[in-house]
């Protein structure tokens, strides 16, 4: 397949043309977007003439032709990972400086991995709603689509790998994967920190899901296992395993955990904890909060913690908590009001109370000074509730608001207040009629989603 790419820096737009055997595909759009694709079925000779005409047309419009990544990939250098540099990065894992210095070295050799490191470190540093983030994500996507088979030969799709800050940070494996494959992954991805194990039916098994990845365990800081029904003995084995002593981010959604077998989990101070879909109740909630001093992210969606559990969260010393998810908990106004006014949640940046009922009590004199992202989707939020939100201090500080599938009918309420920080707004599946166009016109700095708005 042949490819030609043209870019217009002033208009911040691109055009990519792919053609083979008379089939032509043209993708065009703004930098940072996936663009819009059009397909043409022509004969081989007609396709060549068509492409030449399209390129000439774009050049007249001020576009400049650049070398497509697919062609550049055929001649760029691929350097073997430097063990000494990998050791330096591992020793200062959360520090970008060793990564960026190594990236400079790789770029001097012409290795595109250097650019990926720079792009992903920048993405990790900036807010995801900044305009530059879209361009960086487009470049990240291009680099990964073009080179990941070179960086991970013979590994995917059996093992799914997620790159972060230039290297594979997370791997997802099936319970049946062979240990030799794990060792191959470690050869090409030596900086893995998170293991996700997919447990296949039957979910109750004597085998320990993480055992197959034994060579990888000592370097892990995160572990995720879904649909695992291990029982208290296997949970105890999980937390007593010496090779997992560095794990501080734990995700065990839908694992039949209850207050009666939660004890082993509660004995460790976690940085991130996801127990979504387990049946904890108030007793389990208290065990989770036995040592909240290090918690930065907590997901207790559909855990049956009830209103008393929310009060316990509001009263706990969660001074480092940045993300809280309480989806589908059928919460009442009084505990929500107490949660919003809690001085213990001064660091909270993201709150998800989707699939609850009336969440308007959150906006009654809230004391959440760091809150930037709020999800109230699939709730009973109506125009009065939206007005209360927009009249609260949260209106001036929110950057992301998901109010999709609620009862909002008057989108013009957003135009009656100052929203200086708002960058992402989702009002999909609401009865807004023709107001969406007016909203987009008057809020040009906000990315507005309004899919299936009536």
Coordinates of C-alpha atoms in Angstrom, one line a residue:
X1 CA 0.0 0.0 0.0
X2 CA 1.2 3.5 -0.9
X3 CA 0.7 6.6 1.2
X4 CA 1.1 10.3 1.0
X5 CA 0.6 12.8 3.8
X6 CA 0.1 16.6 3.6
X7 CA -0.1 19.1 6.4
X8 CA -1.1 22.7 6.7
X9 CA 0.6 24.2 9.8
X10 CA -1.3 27.5 9.8
X11 CA -4.8 25.8 9.6
X12 CA -3.6 22.9 11.8
X13 CA -5.0 20.3 9.4
X14 CA -3.7 17.1 7.7
X15 CA -4.6 14.9 4.7
X16 CA -3.5 11.3 4.4
X17 CA -4.0 9.4 1.1
X18 CA -3.6 5.6 1.0
X19 CA -4.1 3.6 -2.2
X20 CA -3.6 0.1 -3.5
X21 CA -5.0 -1.9 -6.5
X22 CA -7.4 0.9 -7.4
X23 CA -8.8 1.4 -3.9
X24 CA -8.2 4.9 -2.5
X25 CA -8.7 6.0 1.1
X26 CA -8.5 9.7 2.1
X27 CA -8.5 10.8 5.7
X28 CA -8.5 14.5 6.6
X29 CA -9.0 16.5 9.7
X30 CA -7.6 18.8 12.4
X31 CA -4.3 18.0 14.1
X32 CA -5.1 15.9 17.2
X33 CA -8.2 14.3 15.7
X34 CA -8.8 11.0 13.9
X35 CA -10.2 12.9 10.9
X36 CA -12.9 11.9 8.5
X37 CA -12.3 9.1 6.0
X38 CA -13.6 8.7 2.5
X39 CA -13.2 5.6 0.3
X40 CA -13.1 5.5 -3.5
X41 CA -13.0 2.3 -5.7
X42 CA -11.2 3.1 -8.9
X43 CA -9.1 1.2 -11.4
X44 CA -5.3 1.1 -10.9
X45 CA -4.6 3.8 -13.6
X46 CA -7.5 5.9 -12.5
X47 CA -6.4 5.7 -8.8
X48 CA -2.9 7.0 -9.7
X49 CA -4.4 10.0 -11.6
X50 CA -6.9 10.6 -8.8
X51 CA -4.2 10.7 -6.1
X52 CA -2.0 13.0 -8.2
X53 CA -4.9 15.4 -8.7
X54 CA -5.7 15.3 -5.0
X55 CA -2.1 16.1 -4.0
X56 CA -1.9 18.9 -6.5
X57 CA -5.1 20.4 -5.2
X58 CA -3.9 20.3 -1.6
X59 CA -0.6 21.9 -2.6
X60 CA -2.4 24.8 -4.2
X61 CA -4.4 25.2 -0.9
X62 CA -1.1 25.7 1.0
X63 CA -0.6 22.2 2.3
X64 CA 3.0 20.8 2.4
X65 CA 3.8 17.2 1.7
X66 CA 5.7 15.3 4.5
X67 CA 7.1 11.8 4.6
X68 CA 4.4 9.4 5.9
X69 CA 5.3 7.5 9.1
X70 CA 4.8 4.2 7.2
X71 CA 7.5 5.1 4.7
X72 CA 9.8 6.6 7.4
X73 CA 9.5 3.4 9.4
X74 CA 11.3 1.4 6.6
X75 CA 14.5 3.2 7.2
X76 CA 14.6 4.3 10.8
X77 CA 17.0 2.7 13.2
X78 CA 15.9 0.4 16.0
X79 CA 18.4 0.4 19.0
X80 CA 18.4 -2.5 21.5
X81 CA 17.3 -1.4 25.0
X82 CA 20.3 -0.2 27.0
X83 CA 20.4 -2.2 30.3
X84 CA 22.3 0.5 32.2
X85 CA 19.7 3.1 31.2
X86 CA 16.8 0.8 32.0
X87 CA 18.3 0.3 35.5
X88 CA 18.5 4.1 36.0
X89 CA 14.9 4.6 34.9
X90 CA 13.7 1.8 37.2
X91 CA 15.6 3.2 40.2
X92 CA 13.8 6.6 39.7
X93 CA 10.5 5.2 38.2
X94 CA 8.3 8.2 38.9
X95 CA 10.9 10.7 37.7
X96 CA 10.8 11.7 34.1
X97 CA 14.3 13.1 33.9
X98 CA 16.1 9.8 33.3
X99 CA 13.5 8.9 30.7
X100 CA 13.9 12.2 28.8
X101 CA 17.7 12.0 28.9
X102 CA 17.5 8.4 27.5
X103 CA 15.0 9.7 24.9
X104 CA 17.6 12.3 23.7
X105 CA 20.1 9.5 23.3
X106 CA 17.7 7.4 21.3
X107 CA 16.7 10.3 19.1
X108 CA 20.3 11.0 18.3
X109 CA 20.4 7.4 17.0
X110 CA 17.2 7.9 14.9
X111 CA 15.2 5.5 17.0
X112 CA 11.5 6.6 17.2
X113 CA 11.2 5.1 20.7
X114 CA 12.9 8.3 21.9
X115 CA 10.0 10.4 20.4
X116 CA 7.4 8.1 22.1
X117 CA 9.1 8.7 25.5
X118 CA 9.0 12.4 25.0
X119 CA 5.4 12.5 23.8
X120 CA 4.1 10.3 26.6
X121 CA 6.0 12.0 29.3
X122 CA 4.5 15.3 28.1
X123 CA 1.0 13.7 28.0
X124 CA 1.4 12.5 31.6
X125 CA 2.5 16.0 32.7
X126 CA -0.2 18.1 31.2
X127 CA -4.0 18.1 31.7
X128 CA -5.7 15.9 29.3
X129 CA -8.2 18.6 28.3
X130 CA -5.4 21.0 27.1
X131 CA -5.5 21.7 23.4
X132 CA -2.0 20.4 23.0
X133 CA -3.0 17.1 24.4
X134 CA -5.0 16.2 21.3
X135 CA -2.0 16.7 19.0
X136 CA 0.2 14.7 21.4
X137 CA -2.4 11.8 21.5
X138 CA -2.5 11.8 17.7
X139 CA 1.3 11.5 17.5
X140 CA 1.3 8.8 20.2
X141 CA -1.3 6.8 18.3
X142 CA 0.7 7.1 15.0
X143 CA 3.9 6.0 16.7
X144 CA 2.3 3.0 18.4
X145 CA 0.4 1.8 15.3
X146 CA 3.6 2.1 13.3
X147 CA 6.2 0.7 15.6
X148 CA 4.7 -1.4 18.4
X149 CA 5.2 -4.7 16.5
X150 CA 8.9 -3.8 16.3
X151 CA 9.0 -2.9 20.0
X152 CA 7.0 -6.0 21.1
X153 CA 7.9 -8.8 18.6
X154 CA 5.9 -12.0 19.0
X155 CA 4.0 -10.8 22.1
X156 CA 0.7 -9.3 21.1
X157 CA -2.2 -10.1 20.9
X158 CA -1.7 -13.0 23.3
X159 CA -0.7 -10.4 25.9
X160 CA -2.1 -6.9 25.8
X161 CA 0.5 -4.2 26.6
X162 CA -0.1 -0.6 27.6
X163 CA 2.7 2.0 27.1
X164 CA 3.0 4.8 29.5
X165 CA 5.8 7.4 29.6
X166 CA 7.6 5.5 26.8
X167 CA 7.6 2.0 28.1
X168 CA 5.1 -0.8 28.7
X169 CA 3.7 -0.1 32.2
X170 CA 0.7 -2.5 32.2
X171 CA 0.2 -6.0 30.8
X172 CA -3.1 -8.0 30.6
X173 CA -2.8 -11.7 30.4
X174 CA -5.2 -14.7 30.3
X175 CA -5.0 -17.1 33.2
X176 CA -3.9 -19.8 30.7
X177 CA -0.9 -17.9 29.2
X178 CA 2.5 -19.8 29.3
X179 CA 5.3 -18.8 31.5
X180 CA 7.7 -18.6 28.5
X181 CA 5.5 -15.9 27.1
X182 CA 5.8 -13.9 30.3
X183 CA 9.6 -14.2 30.1
X184 CA 9.5 -13.0 26.5
X185 CA 7.5 -10.0 27.6
X186 CA 10.0 -9.1 30.3
X187 CA 12.8 -9.2 27.8
X188 CA 11.2 -6.5 25.6
X189 CA 9.2 -4.7 28.4
X190 CA 11.5 -4.6 31.5
X191 CA 9.6 -1.8 33.3
X192 CA 6.2 -3.4 33.8
X193 CA 4.6 -2.3 37.1
X194 CA 0.9 -3.4 36.7
X195 CA -0.4 -6.9 36.0
X196 CA -4.0 -7.6 35.0
X197 CA -5.1 -11.2 35.1
X198 CA -8.2 -12.3 33.2
X199 CA -9.8 -15.2 35.0
X200 CA -11.9 -17.4 32.7
X201 CA -14.9 -19.5 33.9
X202 CA -15.1 -21.3 36.1
X203 CA -14.1 -18.4 38.3
X204 CA -13.6 -20.5 41.4
X205 CA -10.3 -22.3 41.0
X206 CA -7.6 -23.8 43.3
X207 CA -5.0 -22.2 41.1
X208 CA -3.7 -18.7 42.1
X209 CA -4.3 -16.4 39.2
X210 CA -1.0 -14.5 39.6
X211 CA 1.2 -17.6 39.9
X212 CA 1.7 -18.0 36.2
X213 CA 3.5 -14.6 36.2
X214 CA 5.8 -15.5 39.1
X215 CA 9.0 -14.0 37.4
X216 CA 7.3 -10.7 37.0
X217 CA 5.8 -10.4 40.5
X218 CA 8.7 -8.8 42.5
X219 CA 8.7 -5.6 40.3
X220 CA 4.9 -5.0 40.5
X221 CA 3.3 -2.1 42.2
X222 CA -0.2 -2.7 40.8
X223 CA -2.4 -5.9 40.5
X224 CA -5.9 -6.2 38.9
X225 CA -8.0 -9.4 38.9
X226 CA -11.6 -9.4 37.8
X227 CA -14.3 -12.1 38.4
X228 CA -12.0 -14.1 40.6
X229 CA -13.9 -16.0 43.4
X230 CA -10.9 -17.1 45.4
X231 CA -12.2 -17.2 49.0
X232 CA -10.5 -16.1 52.1
X233 CA -7.6 -18.6 52.0
X234 CA -6.6 -17.5 48.5
X235 CA -7.0 -13.8 49.5
X236 CA -4.8 -14.4 52.4
X237 CA -2.2 -16.1 50.1
X238 CA -2.4 -13.0 47.9
X239 CA -1.4 -10.7 50.6
X240 CA 1.1 -13.0 52.3
X241 CA 3.0 -13.6 49.0
X242 CA 6.5 -12.2 49.5
X243 CA 6.9 -11.4 45.8
X244 CA 3.8 -9.1 46.0
X245 CA 4.9 -7.0 48.9
X246 CA 5.4 -3.9 46.8
X247 CA 1.9 -3.9 45.4
X248 CA 0.1 -0.7 46.5
X249 CA -2.5 -0.4 43.8
X250 CA -5.2 -3.2 44.0
X251 CA -8.2 -3.8 41.7
X252 CA -10.5 -6.7 42.6
X253 CA -13.9 -5.9 40.9
X254 CA -16.7 -8.4 40.9
X255 CA -14.7 -10.9 43.0
X256 CA -17.4 -11.9 45.5
X257 CA -15.6 -10.1 48.3
X258 CA -17.6 -9.5 51.5
X259 CA -16.9 -8.1 54.9
X260 CA -16.3 -11.6 56.2
X261 CA -13.3 -12.2 53.8
X262 CA -12.1 -8.6 53.5
X263 CA -9.8 -8.9 56.5
X264 CA -6.6 -9.6 54.6
X265 CA -7.2 -6.6 52.3
X266 CA -7.8 -4.3 55.2
X267 CA -4.4 -5.1 56.8
X268 CA -2.5 -3.1 54.2
X269 CA -2.4 0.6 53.5
X270 CA -3.2 1.1 49.8
X271 CA -2.6 4.0 47.5
X272 CA -5.3 2.9 45.1
X273 CA -8.2 0.4 45.8
X274 CA -10.9 -0.7 43.5
X275 CA -13.5 -3.0 45.0
X276 CA -16.4 -2.2 42.5
X277 CA -19.2 -4.7 42.4
X278 CA -18.4 -6.6 45.7
X279 CA -20.8 -6.7 48.6
X280 CA -19.1 -4.8 51.4
X281 CA -21.9 -3.1 53.4
X282 CA -21.1 -0.7 56.2
X283 CA -18.9 -3.3 58.1
X284 CA -16.8 -3.8 55.0
X285 CA -16.6 0.0 54.5
X286 CA -15.1 0.4 57.9
X287 CA -12.5 -2.2 57.2
X288 CA -11.6 -0.5 54.0
X289 CA -11.1 2.8 55.9
X290 CA -9.1 1.2 58.7
X291 CA -5.9 2.9 57.5
X292 CA -6.9 5.6 54.9
X293 CA -3.7 7.6 55.3
X294 CA -2.2 6.7 51.9
X295 CA -5.4 6.3 49.8
X296 CA -5.3 8.4 46.6
X297 CA -8.0 6.6 44.6
X298 CA -11.0 4.6 45.8
X299 CA -13.8 2.9 43.8
X300 CA -16.7 1.5 45.9
X301 CA -19.3 1.5 43.1
X302 CA -22.2 -0.9 43.6
X303 CA -20.7 -2.2 46.9
X304 CA -23.8 -1.6 49.0
X305 CA -22.1 0.7 51.5
X306 CA -25.3 2.7 51.8
X307 CA -25.7 6.2 53.2
X308 CA -23.9 5.3 56.4
X309 CA -20.9 4.2 54.3
X310 CA -20.8 7.6 52.6
X311 CA -20.9 9.3 56.0
X312 CA -17.9 7.2 57.0
X313 CA -16.0 8.3 54.0
X314 CA -16.8 12.0 54.8
X315 CA -15.5 11.5 58.3
X316 CA -12.4 9.5 57.5
X317 CA -9.0 11.1 57.3
X318 CA -8.7 10.9 53.5
X319 CA -6.4 13.8 53.1
X320 CA -4.6 12.4 50.1
X321 CA -7.6 11.1 48.2
X322 CA -7.8 12.5 44.6
X323 CA -10.3 10.2 42.9
X324 CA -13.5 8.8 44.5
X325 CA -16.1 6.7 42.6
X326 CA -19.5 5.9 44.2
X327 CA -21.5 4.8 41.2
X328 CA -24.9 3.1 41.7
X329 CA -25.1 3.4 45.5
X330 CA -28.7 4.9 45.8
X331 CA -27.5 7.7 47.9
X332 CA -29.7 10.2 49.8
X333 CA -29.3 14.0 50.0
X334 CA -28.1 14.2 53.6
X335 CA -25.0 12.0 53.3
X336 CA -24.2 13.6 49.9
X337 CA -24.3 17.0 51.5
X338 CA -22.0 15.8 54.3
X339 CA -19.6 14.4 51.7
X340 CA -19.5 17.6 49.8
X341 CA -18.8 19.7 52.9
X342 CA -16.2 17.4 54.4
X343 CA -12.8 19.1 55.2
X344 CA -11.2 15.7 54.8
X345 CA -11.6 15.7 51.0
X346 CA -9.7 18.9 50.3
X347 CA -7.5 17.1 47.8
X348 CA -10.3 15.4 45.9
X349 CA -10.0 16.1 42.2
X350 CA -12.4 13.7 40.6
X351 CA -15.8 12.5 41.9
X352 CA -18.1 10.0 40.2
X353 CA -21.7 9.7 41.6
X354 CA -23.3 8.5 38.4
X355 CA -26.3 6.2 38.4
X356 CA -27.5 7.5 41.7
X357 CA -30.7 9.5 42.1
X358 CA -31.0 13.1 43.1
X359 CA -27.4 14.4 43.5
X360 CA -28.3 18.1 43.9
X361 CA -27.4 18.1 47.6
X362 CA -23.7 18.0 46.5
X363 CA -24.0 21.6 45.4
X364 CA -25.3 22.9 48.7
X365 CA -22.3 24.9 50.0
X366 CA -19.7 22.4 48.9
X367 CA -16.2 22.5 50.3
X368 CA -14.3 20.6 47.6
X369 CA -11.6 23.2 46.5
X370 CA -9.6 20.8 44.4
X371 CA -12.5 19.2 42.5
X372 CA -12.0 19.4 38.7
X373 CA -13.9 16.4 37.3
X374 CA -17.5 15.6 38.2
X375 CA -19.7 12.7 36.8
X376 CA -23.4 13.0 37.5
X377 CA -24.5 11.0 34.5
X378 CA -27.6 8.8 34.6
X379 CA -29.0 10.7 37.7
X380 CA -32.2 12.7 38.3
X381 CA -30.3 16.0 37.8
X382 CA -32.8 18.4 36.3
X383 CA -32.8 22.1 35.5
X384 CA -33.1 23.2 39.1
X385 CA -30.2 20.9 40.1
X386 CA -28.1 22.2 37.2
X387 CA -28.9 25.8 38.3
X388 CA -27.7 24.9 41.8
X389 CA -24.5 23.4 40.5
X390 CA -23.8 26.5 38.3
X391 CA -24.5 28.8 41.3
X392 CA -22.1 26.9 43.5
X393 CA -18.3 27.5 43.7
X394 CA -17.8 24.3 41.6
X395 CA -18.9 26.2 38.5
X396 CA -15.7 28.3 38.5
X397 CA -13.4 25.3 39.0
X398 CA -14.8 22.3 37.1
X399 CA -12.9 21.3 33.9
X400 CA -14.8 18.1 33.1
X401 CA -18.5 17.7 33.6
X402 CA -20.5 14.6 32.6
X403 CA -24.2 15.4 32.8
X404 CA -25.3 12.9 30.1
X405 CA -28.6 11.0 30.3
X406 CA -30.1 13.3 33.0
X407 CA -33.2 15.4 33.1
X408 CA -31.7 18.6 31.8
X409 CA -33.9 20.5 29.3
X410 CA -32.4 24.0 29.4
X411 CA -28.8 24.0 28.1
X412 CA -28.8 27.8 28.1
X413 CA -28.3 27.7 31.8
X414 CA -24.6 27.1 31.0
X415 CA -24.5 30.5 29.2
X416 CA -25.7 32.4 32.3
X417 CA -22.6 31.9 34.4
X418 CA -18.9 32.1 34.0
X419 CA -17.2 28.8 33.3
X420 CA -13.5 29.8 33.0
X421 CA -12.0 26.4 33.6
X422 CA -14.5 24.1 31.8
X423 CA -13.0 22.2 28.9
X424 CA -15.1 19.0 28.5
X425 CA -18.9 18.9 28.8
X426 CA -21.0 15.8 28.0
X427 CA -24.8 16.5 27.8
X428 CA -25.7 13.5 25.6
X429 CA -29.1 11.9 25.7
X430 CA -30.9 14.9 27.1
X431 CA -34.0 16.6 25.8
X432 CA -32.2 19.8 24.5
X433 CA -33.8 20.3 21.1
X434 CA -31.9 22.9 19.2
X435 CA -30.0 24.4 22.1
X436 CA -26.8 22.4 21.5
X437 CA -25.8 24.5 18.5
X438 CA -26.2 27.7 20.5
X439 CA -24.1 26.2 23.3
X440 CA -21.3 25.2 21.0
X441 CA -21.2 28.6 19.4
X442 CA -21.0 30.5 22.7
X443 CA -18.6 28.1 24.5
X444 CA -15.9 27.6 21.8
X445 CA -13.3 26.7 24.4
X446 CA -15.3 23.7 25.6
X447 CA -15.4 20.3 23.8
X448 CA -19.1 19.5 24.0
X449 CA -20.6 16.0 23.4
X450 CA -24.3 15.9 22.7
X451 CA -24.9 12.5 21.1
X452 CA -28.5 11.6 20.5
X453 CA -29.7 14.9 22.2
X454 CA -33.4 15.3 21.4

